[in-house]
Short mmCIF file of C-alpha atoms in Angstrom, two decimals:
data_model
loop_
_atom_site.label_atom_id
_atom_site.label_comp_id
_atom_site.label_asym_id
_atom_site.label_seq_id
_atom_site.Cartn_x
_atom_site.Cartn_y
_atom_site.Cartn_z
CA MET A 1 211.24 77.24 -73.84
CA ALA A 2 207.95 75.34 -74.10
CA LYS A 3 206.39 73.99 -70.93
CA LYS A 4 206.57 70.20 -70.71
CA LYS A 5 203.14 68.58 -70.92
CA SER A 6 201.99 66.57 -67.94
CA PRO A 7 200.89 62.94 -68.40
CA ILE A 8 197.28 64.09 -68.05
CA ASP A 9 197.72 66.81 -70.70
CA LYS A 10 199.17 64.21 -73.07
CA TYR A 11 196.27 61.83 -72.47
CA LEU A 12 193.59 64.51 -72.82
CA ALA A 13 195.02 65.72 -76.13
CA ASP A 14 193.55 62.63 -77.85
CA VAL A 15 190.22 62.53 -75.99
CA PRO A 16 186.98 63.74 -77.63
CA GLU A 17 186.05 67.30 -76.63
CA ALA A 18 183.06 66.49 -74.39
CA ASP A 19 184.99 63.81 -72.50
CA ARG A 20 188.00 66.10 -72.23
CA ARG A 21 185.88 68.82 -70.59
CA ALA A 22 184.36 66.27 -68.18
CA LEU A 23 187.78 64.92 -67.19
CA GLU A 24 189.28 68.41 -66.92
CA ARG A 25 186.50 69.24 -64.46
CA ILE A 26 187.47 66.23 -62.31
CA ARG A 27 191.10 67.29 -62.58
CA ARG A 28 190.25 70.78 -61.28
CA ILE A 29 188.28 69.31 -58.37
CA VAL A 30 191.21 67.04 -57.44
CA MET A 31 193.73 69.88 -57.56
CA LYS A 32 191.48 72.24 -55.60
CA ALA A 33 190.85 69.66 -52.88
CA TYR A 34 194.41 68.24 -52.83
CA PRO A 35 196.83 70.86 -54.18
CA THR A 36 199.83 68.69 -53.27
CA ALA A 37 198.64 65.88 -55.58
CA LYS A 38 200.97 65.23 -58.49
CA GLU A 39 199.90 64.33 -62.01
CA SER A 40 201.22 60.97 -63.16
CA THR A 41 200.23 57.76 -64.89
CA TYR A 42 199.11 54.51 -63.33
CA TYR A 43 199.09 51.43 -65.55
CA GLY A 44 198.74 53.71 -68.57
CA LEU A 45 195.91 55.78 -67.11
CA PRO A 46 196.19 59.49 -66.37
CA ALA A 47 196.39 59.62 -62.61
CA PHE A 48 197.34 61.54 -59.51
CA THR A 49 199.63 60.56 -56.68
CA LEU A 50 199.28 61.85 -53.16
CA ASN A 51 202.30 61.77 -50.88
CA GLY A 52 204.02 59.51 -53.41
CA LYS A 53 201.21 56.93 -53.50
CA ALA A 54 198.75 56.20 -56.33
CA PHE A 55 195.64 58.22 -55.47
CA ILE A 56 193.08 58.42 -58.27
CA ALA A 57 192.93 57.84 -62.05
CA LEU A 58 190.74 58.96 -64.95
CA ARG A 59 189.75 57.46 -68.28
CA SER A 60 187.71 58.10 -71.37
CA THR A 61 186.24 55.23 -73.35
CA ARG A 62 183.98 55.16 -76.37
CA ARG A 63 180.87 54.91 -74.17
CA HIS A 64 181.70 56.73 -70.93
CA CYS A 65 184.26 58.39 -68.70
CA SER A 66 185.56 56.76 -65.55
CA LEU A 67 186.92 57.78 -62.20
CA HIS A 68 189.13 55.08 -60.67
CA PRO A 69 189.73 55.38 -56.92
CA LEU A 70 192.49 52.75 -57.28
CA SER A 71 190.92 50.87 -54.41
CA GLY A 72 188.19 48.27 -54.29
CA SER A 73 186.87 49.48 -50.96
CA VAL A 74 186.08 53.11 -51.89
CA VAL A 75 183.21 52.16 -54.21
CA ASP A 76 181.81 49.82 -51.54
CA ALA A 77 182.14 52.45 -48.81
CA LEU A 78 180.22 55.00 -50.89
CA ALA A 79 177.72 52.60 -52.49
CA ASP A 80 174.67 54.58 -51.31
CA LYS A 81 176.01 57.85 -52.72
CA LEU A 82 177.02 56.14 -55.98
CA ALA A 83 173.68 54.38 -56.52
CA ASP A 84 172.77 56.63 -59.48
CA PHE A 85 175.97 55.73 -61.36
CA GLU A 86 177.26 52.52 -62.90
CA THR A 87 180.10 51.12 -60.82
CA SER A 88 182.31 48.10 -60.52
CA LYS A 89 184.76 47.19 -57.79
CA GLY A 90 187.24 49.96 -58.66
CA THR A 91 185.43 52.11 -61.22
CA ILE A 92 182.79 54.83 -61.25
CA ARG A 93 181.36 55.48 -64.72
CA PHE A 94 179.75 58.70 -65.89
CA THR A 95 179.11 60.62 -69.09
CA PRO A 96 179.72 64.25 -69.99
CA ASP A 97 175.96 64.87 -70.09
CA ARG A 98 175.56 63.21 -66.67
CA PRO A 99 178.71 64.16 -64.75
CA LEU A 100 179.57 63.21 -61.20
CA PRO A 101 178.41 65.97 -58.83
CA GLU A 102 181.32 67.82 -57.20
CA PRO A 103 180.31 66.79 -53.65
CA LEU A 104 180.37 63.16 -54.77
CA VAL A 105 183.81 63.53 -56.36
CA ARG A 106 185.03 65.16 -53.14
CA ALA A 107 183.59 62.26 -51.11
CA VAL A 108 185.47 59.76 -53.30
CA LEU A 109 188.68 61.75 -52.94
CA LYS A 110 188.29 62.08 -49.18
CA CYS A 111 187.62 58.37 -48.76
CA ARG A 112 190.64 57.44 -50.89
CA ALA A 113 192.90 59.98 -49.14
CA GLY A 114 191.79 58.51 -45.81
CA GLU A 115 192.83 55.06 -46.97
CA LEU A 116 196.22 56.34 -48.04
CA SER A 117 196.84 58.19 -44.78
CA SER A 118 195.83 55.18 -42.66
CA ALA A 119 198.27 53.04 -44.65
CA LEU A 120 201.22 55.13 -43.43
#
């Protein structure tokens, strides 16, 4: 019996190779840091939930990849660390040739996880 593809696997199947590798890297960082996170979708985006709550989402567009903390305050809280990347209220943009450093991804995840745990 074939293993059922996760929502993230389904999304990545149609993403250009370089973007797919960049997003897979983020996926590995998320799962290493938060092994209880579950793969899901959030408003059509490949995403993760943590303790049943929307945690983080990913995206590939024609011009860049994005990490979505699903919170407007995470980008503001980490503005100094994100200064080298294009951001908007809930989006951090990067490209495969200029990926987000792992410590920065971990900082985003930690900040978002902290928000979720304080909301309980």
